[in-house]
mmCIF file of C-alpha atoms and ligand atoms in Angstrom:
data_model
loop_
_atom_site.group_PDB
_atom_site.id
_atom_site.type_symbol
_atom_site.label_atom_id
_atom_site.label_comp_id
_atom_site.label_asym_id
_atom_site.label_seq_id
_atom_site.Cartn_x
_atom_site.Cartn_y
_atom_site.Cartn_z
ATOM 1 C CA MET A 1 3.860 23.819 -23.471
ATOM 2 C CA THR A 2 6.438 22.246 -21.194
ATOM 3 C CA PHE A 3 5.667 19.124 -19.217
ATOM 4 C CA GLY A 4 6.157 21.066 -15.973
ATOM 5 C CA ARG A 5 3.675 23.715 -17.046
ATOM 6 C CA ALA A 6 1.118 21.139 -18.102
ATOM 7 C CA LEU A 7 1.563 19.459 -14.743
ATOM 8 C CA LEU A 8 1.008 22.748 -12.953
ATOM 9 C CA ILE A 9 -2.218 23.425 -14.826
ATOM 10 C CA ALA A 10 -3.442 19.911 -14.163
ATOM 11 C CA ALA A 11 -2.534 20.206 -10.494
ATOM 12 C CA THR A 12 -4.382 23.524 -10.192
ATOM 13 C CA PHE A 13 -7.435 22.019 -11.871
ATOM 14 C CA PHE A 14 -7.298 19.022 -9.603
ATOM 15 C CA ALA A 15 -6.889 21.142 -6.475
ATOM 16 C CA SER A 16 -9.843 23.305 -7.339
ATOM 17 C CA THR A 17 -12.143 20.365 -7.993
ATOM 18 C CA ALA A 18 -11.111 18.325 -4.948
ATOM 19 C CA GLN A 19 -13.497 18.989 -2.076
ATOM 20 C CA ALA A 20 -11.843 17.369 0.899
ATOM 21 C CA GLN A 21 -8.755 15.368 1.684
ATOM 22 C CA SER A 22 -9.191 12.111 -0.189
ATOM 23 C CA VAL A 23 -7.742 8.654 0.116
ATOM 24 C CA ALA A 24 -7.887 5.436 -1.894
ATOM 25 C CA PHE A 25 -7.542 2.052 -0.152
ATOM 26 C CA THR A 26 -5.103 -0.470 -1.620
ATOM 27 C CA PHE A 27 -4.062 -3.859 -0.272
ATOM 28 C CA ASP A 28 -0.873 -5.803 -1.019
ATOM 29 C CA ASP A 29 0.284 -9.425 -0.745
ATOM 30 C CA GLY A 30 -3.052 -11.091 -1.215
ATOM 31 C CA PRO A 31 -4.857 -13.279 -1.354
ATOM 32 C CA LYS A 32 -2.895 -15.366 1.129
ATOM 33 C CA LEU A 33 -3.672 -19.002 1.866
ATOM 34 C CA GLU A 34 -1.481 -19.079 4.996
ATOM 35 C CA THR A 35 -2.968 -20.117 8.313
ATOM 36 C CA THR A 36 -3.585 -17.441 10.922
ATOM 37 C CA PRO A 37 -5.303 -17.439 14.337
ATOM 38 C CA LEU A 38 -9.067 -16.804 14.407
ATOM 39 C CA LEU A 39 -9.952 -16.742 10.709
ATOM 40 C CA SER A 40 -9.494 -19.019 7.688
ATOM 41 C CA PRO A 41 -8.193 -17.584 4.410
ATOM 42 C CA GLN A 42 -11.739 -17.528 3.069
ATOM 43 C CA GLN A 43 -13.013 -15.748 6.201
ATOM 44 C CA ARG A 44 -10.226 -13.143 6.075
ATOM 45 C CA ASN A 45 -10.992 -12.477 2.397
ATOM 46 C CA GLN A 46 -14.700 -12.218 3.083
ATOM 47 C CA ALA A 47 -14.166 -9.929 6.077
ATOM 48 C CA LEU A 48 -12.105 -7.488 3.988
ATOM 49 C CA LEU A 49 -14.632 -7.503 1.156
ATOM 50 C CA GLY A 50 -17.487 -7.151 3.640
ATOM 51 C CA ALA A 51 -15.961 -4.065 5.313
ATOM 52 C CA LEU A 52 -15.350 -2.458 1.905
ATOM 53 C CA ALA A 53 -18.893 -3.234 0.700
ATOM 54 C CA ALA A 54 -20.453 -1.915 3.955
ATOM 55 C CA HIS A 55 -18.863 1.483 3.289
ATOM 56 C CA HIS A 56 -19.262 1.359 -0.507
ATOM 57 C CA VAL A 57 -15.511 1.577 -0.922
ATOM 58 C CA GLN A 58 -13.905 0.442 -4.197
ATOM 59 C CA ALA A 59 -10.340 -0.563 -3.522
ATOM 60 C CA ALA A 60 -7.436 -2.300 -5.246
ATOM 61 C CA LEU A 61 -5.764 -5.566 -4.426
ATOM 62 C CA PHE A 62 -2.158 -5.936 -5.583
ATOM 63 C CA VAL A 63 -1.834 -9.665 -6.020
ATOM 64 C CA THR A 64 1.309 -11.586 -5.121
ATOM 65 C CA CYS A 65 0.354 -14.501 -7.287
ATOM 66 C CA GLY A 66 2.507 -17.121 -5.564
ATOM 67 C CA TYR A 67 0.741 -16.520 -2.204
ATOM 68 C CA GLY A 68 -2.432 -18.248 -3.387
ATOM 69 C CA ALA A 69 -3.803 -16.896 -6.668
ATOM 70 C CA ASP A 70 -1.748 -19.546 -8.507
ATOM 71 C CA LYS A 71 -3.958 -22.259 -6.912
ATOM 72 C CA PRO A 72 -7.693 -22.757 -7.538
ATOM 73 C CA GLU A 73 -8.733 -21.884 -3.938
ATOM 74 C CA GLY A 74 -6.641 -18.709 -3.908
ATOM 75 C CA TYR A 75 -7.657 -17.766 -7.439
ATOM 76 C CA ALA A 76 -11.281 -17.883 -6.279
ATOM 77 C CA LEU A 77 -10.437 -15.382 -3.509
ATOM 78 C CA ALA A 78 -8.814 -12.963 -5.952
ATOM 79 C CA LYS A 79 -11.702 -13.373 -8.340
ATOM 80 C CA ALA A 80 -14.139 -12.362 -5.595
ATOM 81 C CA TRP A 81 -12.390 -8.954 -5.410
ATOM 82 C CA GLY A 82 -12.777 -8.391 -9.119
ATOM 83 C CA GLN A 83 -16.413 -9.511 -9.053
ATOM 84 C CA ALA A 84 -17.083 -7.053 -6.207
ATOM 85 C CA GLY A 85 -15.830 -4.205 -8.435
ATOM 86 C CA HIS A 86 -12.338 -3.809 -7.029
ATOM 87 C CA ALA A 87 -9.242 -3.363 -9.163
ATOM 88 C CA LEU A 88 -6.614 -6.099 -9.347
ATOM 89 C CA GLY A 89 -2.983 -5.111 -9.763
ATOM 90 C CA ASN A 90 0.297 -7.035 -9.994
ATOM 91 C CA HIS A 91 2.743 -7.437 -7.052
ATOM 92 C CA THR A 92 4.984 -10.182 -8.568
ATOM 93 C CA MET A 93 4.872 -13.978 -8.168
ATOM 94 C CA THR A 94 7.070 -14.536 -5.105
ATOM 95 C CA HIS A 95 7.694 -11.060 -3.677
ATOM 96 C CA PRO A 96 11.456 -10.777 -4.340
ATOM 97 C CA ASP A 97 13.356 -7.583 -3.483
ATOM 98 C CA LEU A 98 14.608 -5.596 -6.502
ATOM 99 C CA ASN A 99 17.236 -3.991 -4.261
ATOM 100 C CA ASP A 100 18.768 -7.460 -3.601
ATOM 101 C CA ALA A 101 22.150 -7.433 -5.370
ATOM 102 C CA LYS A 102 21.683 -11.126 -6.291
ATOM 103 C CA LEU A 103 18.385 -10.474 -8.103
ATOM 104 C CA THR A 104 18.676 -9.470 -11.742
ATOM 105 C CA LEU A 105 16.467 -7.107 -13.693
ATOM 106 C CA ALA A 106 15.533 -10.004 -16.006
ATOM 107 C CA GLN A 107 14.395 -12.132 -13.068
ATOM 108 C CA TYR A 108 12.265 -9.345 -11.689
ATOM 109 C CA ARG A 109 10.619 -8.667 -15.068
ATOM 110 C CA GLN A 110 9.875 -12.369 -15.335
ATOM 111 C CA GLU A 111 8.131 -12.229 -11.923
ATOM 112 C CA VAL A 112 5.826 -9.497 -13.256
ATOM 113 C CA GLN A 113 5.087 -11.377 -16.484
ATOM 114 C CA ASP A 114 4.375 -14.635 -14.657
ATOM 115 C CA CYS A 115 1.896 -12.945 -12.308
ATOM 116 C CA ASP A 116 0.345 -11.051 -15.194
ATOM 117 C CA ARG A 117 -0.573 -14.363 -16.841
ATOM 118 C CA ILE A 118 -2.825 -14.974 -13.828
ATOM 119 C CA THR A 119 -4.154 -11.498 -13.028
ATOM 120 C CA SER A 120 -4.971 -10.795 -16.657
ATOM 121 C CA THR A 121 -7.640 -13.562 -16.551
ATOM 122 C CA LEU A 122 -9.396 -11.962 -13.553
ATOM 123 C CA PRO A 123 -12.230 -9.449 -13.554
ATOM 124 C CA GLY A 124 -10.979 -6.053 -12.387
ATOM 125 C CA TYR A 125 -7.564 -6.598 -14.064
ATOM 126 C CA GLN A 126 -5.524 -3.414 -14.265
ATOM 127 C CA LYS A 127 -2.014 -2.914 -15.622
ATOM 128 C CA TRP A 128 -0.887 -1.487 -12.346
ATOM 129 C CA PHE A 129 2.379 -2.698 -10.852
ATOM 130 C CA ARG A 130 3.331 -2.241 -7.221
ATOM 131 C CA TYR A 131 7.024 -2.669 -6.420
ATOM 132 C CA THR A 132 7.698 -5.150 -3.641
ATOM 133 C CA PHE A 133 8.878 -3.412 -0.478
ATOM 134 C CA LEU A 134 8.233 -0.234 -2.508
ATOM 135 C CA ARG A 135 11.857 -0.547 -3.741
ATOM 136 C CA GLU A 136 12.634 0.452 -7.322
ATOM 137 C CA GLY A 137 16.115 -1.070 -7.533
ATOM 138 C CA ASN A 138 19.525 -0.669 -6.005
ATOM 139 C CA THR A 139 21.192 0.481 -9.263
ATOM 140 C CA PRO A 140 20.291 3.050 -11.933
ATOM 141 C CA GLU A 141 20.275 0.156 -14.474
ATOM 142 C CA LYS A 142 17.559 -1.732 -12.550
ATOM 143 C CA ARG A 143 15.605 1.442 -11.840
ATOM 144 C CA ASP A 144 15.623 2.615 -15.460
ATOM 145 C CA GLY A 145 15.245 -0.897 -16.807
ATOM 146 C CA MET A 146 12.095 -1.500 -14.824
ATOM 147 C CA ARG A 147 10.663 1.897 -15.672
ATOM 148 C CA ALA A 148 11.233 1.197 -19.369
ATOM 149 C CA PHE A 149 9.758 -2.278 -19.054
ATOM 150 C CA LEU A 150 6.618 -0.993 -17.334
ATOM 151 C CA LYS A 151 6.130 1.730 -19.948
ATOM 152 C CA GLN A 152 6.650 -0.644 -22.849
ATOM 153 C CA SER A 153 4.184 -3.194 -21.435
ATOM 154 C CA GLY A 154 1.570 -0.523 -20.713
ATOM 155 C CA TYR A 155 1.891 -0.790 -16.943
ATOM 156 C CA ARG A 156 1.703 2.141 -14.538
ATOM 157 C CA ASN A 157 3.609 2.320 -11.239
ATOM 158 C CA GLY A 158 1.017 1.554 -8.546
ATOM 159 C CA TYR A 159 2.540 4.196 -6.289
ATOM 160 C CA VAL A 160 1.827 4.527 -2.600
ATOM 161 C CA SER A 161 1.761 7.958 -1.004
ATOM 162 C CA LEU A 162 0.345 7.120 2.394
ATOM 163 C CA ASP A 163 2.480 4.269 3.702
ATOM 164 C CA THR A 164 1.427 2.377 6.855
ATOM 165 C CA SER A 165 3.120 -0.286 8.968
ATOM 166 C CA ASP A 166 -0.071 -2.331 9.433
ATOM 167 C CA TRP A 167 1.997 -5.460 8.725
ATOM 168 C CA ARG A 168 4.129 -4.844 11.839
ATOM 169 C CA LEU A 169 1.074 -4.522 14.061
ATOM 170 C CA ASN A 170 -0.327 -7.609 12.334
ATOM 171 C CA GLU A 171 2.772 -9.578 13.373
ATOM 172 C CA LYS A 172 2.229 -8.439 16.952
ATOM 173 C CA LEU A 173 -1.405 -9.446 16.801
ATOM 174 C CA THR A 174 -0.734 -12.914 15.504
ATOM 175 C CA ASP A 175 2.107 -13.451 18.030
ATOM 176 C CA VAL A 176 -0.209 -12.501 20.890
ATOM 177 C CA LEU A 177 -3.048 -14.720 19.632
ATOM 178 C CA ARG A 178 -0.724 -17.689 19.009
ATOM 179 C CA ALA A 179 0.491 -17.442 22.583
ATOM 180 C CA ASP A 180 -3.039 -17.077 23.928
ATOM 181 C CA PRO A 181 -6.089 -17.390 21.666
ATOM 182 C CA LYS A 182 -8.190 -15.640 24.305
ATOM 183 C CA ALA A 183 -5.812 -12.699 24.812
ATOM 184 C CA ASP A 184 -7.285 -9.215 25.135
ATOM 185 C CA ILE A 185 -6.527 -7.709 21.713
ATOM 186 C CA GLU A 186 -8.388 -4.436 22.238
ATOM 187 C CA PRO A 187 -5.124 -2.506 22.984
ATOM 188 C CA ILE A 188 -3.811 -3.689 19.566
ATOM 189 C CA ARG A 189 -6.996 -2.483 17.853
ATOM 190 C CA LEU A 190 -6.568 0.957 19.428
ATOM 191 C CA ALA A 191 -2.860 1.069 18.492
ATOM 192 C CA TYR A 192 -3.746 0.113 14.891
ATOM 193 C CA LEU A 193 -6.347 2.867 14.574
ATOM 194 C CA SER A 194 -4.056 5.408 16.206
ATOM 195 C CA HIS A 195 -1.226 4.380 13.846
ATOM 196 C CA LEU A 196 -3.388 4.836 10.736
ATOM 197 C CA ARG A 197 -4.568 8.232 11.984
ATOM 198 C CA GLN A 198 -1.010 9.395 12.715
ATOM 199 C CA ARG A 199 0.262 8.326 9.287
ATOM 200 C CA ALA A 200 -2.732 9.839 7.488
ATOM 201 C CA ILE A 201 -2.242 13.234 9.133
ATOM 202 C CA ALA A 202 1.557 13.188 8.712
ATOM 203 C CA TYR A 203 1.358 12.316 4.987
ATOM 204 C CA ARG A 204 -1.360 14.939 4.467
ATOM 205 C CA ASP A 205 0.977 17.494 6.086
ATOM 206 C CA LEU A 206 3.880 16.304 3.918
ATOM 207 C CA SER A 207 1.764 16.658 0.810
ATOM 208 C CA ARG A 208 0.966 20.229 1.760
ATOM 209 C CA LYS A 209 4.605 20.959 2.449
ATOM 210 C CA LEU A 210 5.835 19.481 -0.841
ATOM 211 C CA GLU A 211 3.048 20.158 -3.293
ATOM 212 C CA GLY A 212 1.279 23.042 -1.583
ATOM 213 C CA ARG A 213 -2.000 21.150 -1.657
ATOM 214 C CA ASP A 214 -3.785 18.000 -0.546
ATOM 215 C CA ILE A 215 -2.965 15.322 -3.089
ATOM 216 C CA ALA A 216 -5.355 12.370 -3.473
ATOM 217 C CA GLN A 217 -3.619 9.868 -1.196
ATOM 218 C CA VAL A 218 -3.082 6.258 -2.104
ATOM 219 C CA MET A 219 -2.839 4.255 1.117
ATOM 220 C CA LEU A 220 -0.995 0.956 1.469
ATOM 221 C CA MET A 221 -2.440 -1.766 3.701
ATOM 222 C CA HIS A 222 -2.115 -5.558 3.507
ATOM 223 C CA HIS A 223 -4.346 -8.549 2.930
ATOM 224 C CA ASN A 224 -3.897 -9.800 6.517
ATOM 225 C CA LEU A 225 -5.638 -10.665 9.740
ATOM 226 C CA ILE A 226 -5.444 -7.243 11.389
ATOM 227 C CA ASN A 227 -7.337 -5.642 8.508
ATOM 228 C CA ALA A 228 -9.773 -8.563 8.301
ATOM 229 C CA LEU A 229 -10.673 -7.901 11.929
ATOM 230 C CA TRP A 230 -10.716 -4.105 11.985
ATOM 231 C CA LEU A 231 -10.877 -2.606 8.461
ATOM 232 C CA ASN A 232 -14.446 -1.591 9.154
ATOM 233 C CA ASP A 233 -13.189 0.580 12.075
ATOM 234 C CA ALA A 234 -10.341 1.956 9.988
ATOM 235 C CA ILE A 235 -12.690 3.072 7.171
ATOM 236 C CA GLN A 236 -15.103 4.572 9.726
ATOM 237 C CA GLN A 237 -12.204 6.530 11.267
ATOM 238 C CA PHE A 238 -11.364 8.153 7.913
ATOM 239 C CA VAL A 239 -15.024 9.011 7.447
ATOM 240 C CA ASP A 240 -15.127 10.543 10.941
ATOM 241 C CA MET A 241 -11.986 12.531 10.141
ATOM 242 C CA GLY A 242 -13.886 14.108 7.230
ATOM 243 C CA TRP A 243 -11.827 12.413 4.518
ATOM 244 C CA THR A 244 -13.448 11.445 1.202
ATOM 245 C CA ILE A 245 -12.777 7.891 0.032
ATOM 246 C CA VAL A 246 -12.084 7.662 -3.693
ATOM 247 C CA THR A 247 -11.300 4.757 -6.010
ATOM 248 C CA PRO A 248 -7.664 4.009 -6.756
ATOM 249 C CA ALA A 249 -8.255 5.019 -10.388
ATOM 250 C CA GLN A 250 -9.543 8.423 -9.260
ATOM 251 C CA ALA A 251 -6.524 8.892 -6.999
ATOM 252 C CA TYR A 252 -4.068 7.944 -9.742
ATOM 253 C CA ALA A 253 -5.572 10.661 -11.965
ATOM 254 C CA ASP A 254 -3.822 13.143 -9.646
ATOM 255 C CA PRO A 255 -0.829 14.425 -11.669
ATOM 256 C CA VAL A 256 1.521 13.770 -8.725
ATOM 257 C CA TYR A 257 1.481 10.075 -9.748
ATOM 258 C CA GLN A 258 3.116 10.927 -13.094
ATOM 259 C CA LEU A 259 6.308 11.938 -11.288
ATOM 260 C CA GLN A 260 9.345 9.692 -11.362
ATOM 261 C CA PRO A 261 11.708 10.914 -8.631
ATOM 262 C CA ASP A 262 15.252 11.058 -9.938
ATOM 263 C CA ARG A 263 17.063 9.239 -7.132
ATOM 264 C CA PRO A 264 19.793 6.630 -7.185
ATOM 265 C CA ALA A 265 17.558 4.109 -5.310
ATOM 266 C CA PRO A 266 14.004 5.415 -5.281
ATOM 267 C CA GLY A 267 11.339 3.777 -3.166
ATOM 268 C CA GLN A 268 9.039 3.988 -0.151
ATOM 269 C CA SER A 269 6.181 6.486 -0.182
ATOM 270 C CA LEU A 270 6.193 8.637 -3.348
ATOM 271 C CA LEU A 271 5.980 11.668 -1.095
ATOM 272 C CA LEU A 272 9.069 10.685 0.864
ATOM 273 C CA SER A 273 10.844 9.977 -2.420
ATOM 274 C CA ILE A 274 9.922 13.432 -3.705
ATOM 275 C CA ALA A 275 11.085 15.018 -0.435
ATOM 276 C CA ARG A 276 14.466 13.306 -0.775
ATOM 277 C CA THR A 277 14.844 14.340 -4.377
ATOM 278 C CA ARG A 278 14.427 17.899 -3.211
ATOM 279 C CA GLY A 279 16.959 17.505 -0.388
ATOM 280 C CA MET A 280 14.215 17.571 2.235
ATOM 281 C CA GLY A 281 14.568 14.033 3.509
ATOM 282 C CA ARG A 282 15.086 14.949 7.154
ATOM 283 C CA PHE A 283 12.127 17.226 7.900
ATOM 284 C CA GLU A 284 10.662 17.241 11.411
ATOM 285 C CA GLY A 285 8.983 13.958 12.254
ATOM 286 C CA TRP A 286 10.273 12.028 9.233
ATOM 287 C CA GLU A 287 11.369 9.130 11.453
ATOM 288 C CA ARG A 288 7.736 8.299 12.259
ATOM 289 C CA LEU A 289 6.966 7.928 8.557
ATOM 290 C CA VAL A 290 9.635 5.318 7.864
ATOM 291 C CA ASP A 291 9.660 3.307 11.062
ATOM 292 C CA ASP A 292 8.321 -0.219 11.078
ATOM 293 C CA GLY A 293 5.629 0.450 13.604
ATOM 294 C CA ASP A 294 7.983 0.197 16.533
ATOM 295 C CA PHE A 295 6.543 3.354 18.020
ATOM 296 C CA GLU A 296 3.136 1.684 18.351
ATOM 297 C CA ILE A 297 4.687 -1.583 19.603
ATOM 298 C CA ASN A 298 6.625 0.292 22.296
ATOM 299 C CA ALA A 299 3.525 2.258 23.243
ATOM 300 C CA LEU A 300 1.618 -1.007 23.576
ATOM 301 C CA ALA A 301 4.246 -2.438 25.900
ATOM 302 C CA GLY A 302 4.161 0.773 27.951
ATOM 303 C CA SER A 303 0.355 0.684 28.229
ATOM 304 C CA GLY A 304 0.473 -2.688 29.974
ATOM 305 C CA GLY A 305 -1.966 -3.944 27.388
ATOM 306 C CA ALA A 306 -0.571 -6.647 25.185
ATOM 307 C CA PRO A 307 2.692 -8.208 26.359
ATOM 308 C CA ALA A 308 5.932 -6.983 24.788
ATOM 309 C CA ARG A 309 7.333 -9.087 22.000
HETATM 310 ZN ZN1 ZN B 1 4.273 -6.589 -0.612
#
């Protein structure tokens, strides 16, 4: 049997057993010990874990080890995720960009190995690697070199299918709160929820267009203030939309995550990468899937809610 045929059978099986559109929650760049308005690092971590526990959601945290997990107080925060039943993946030591011409393949591999020395001692440890900036390299040598390295070290690509720009709205939120700790942040909460909803529907539609079915989506969010404040609302919104929340391991069992798009510089959402491999990169509405949240920021400015940046 060919690989393609096996994939087709697996996909058909998966489609017939899936009941509703499903999504797994994954968080990058944590735990972070940086200072933010309103909450301490411990409070942010606890708020994220509390929202997940309240909805019985098992998620994944892709640890950027140099942001805190390499120190005792940050390590304790990462450990709390594992102890709560969440999966812990690897997102490098210092978050370098593999597409940076000055960064070598050897340096990037070292980043993964250094972080692995920390994550491998944590409960919930998984050999899942998430590329920083979702960029798989600016040259075929880096791309193939990393793919070979991951395979050889038993790592899977911690793909994202449902990409969000929560980080951009988080920047806006922290700017507004730094300028005025008592600012009305309700317009930002509404923009955040509307952004997640828009991306979810758009990536579901893209999955149907490309694969002819609803894949199990893997959503990217970040370990940051905006999610610490409103993750509870975000999860509830998916429930209200009728989506089923699955674990990242369940989502990664979808055969779509075995694909390795053959592109010169693959990256971003796996679905966008697949679309580009098939020459369908510029479908209607594609701009909204790759923007950095500027649509929401502009809408905020227009609403007279939070001040423009
Ligand atoms: Zn990241």
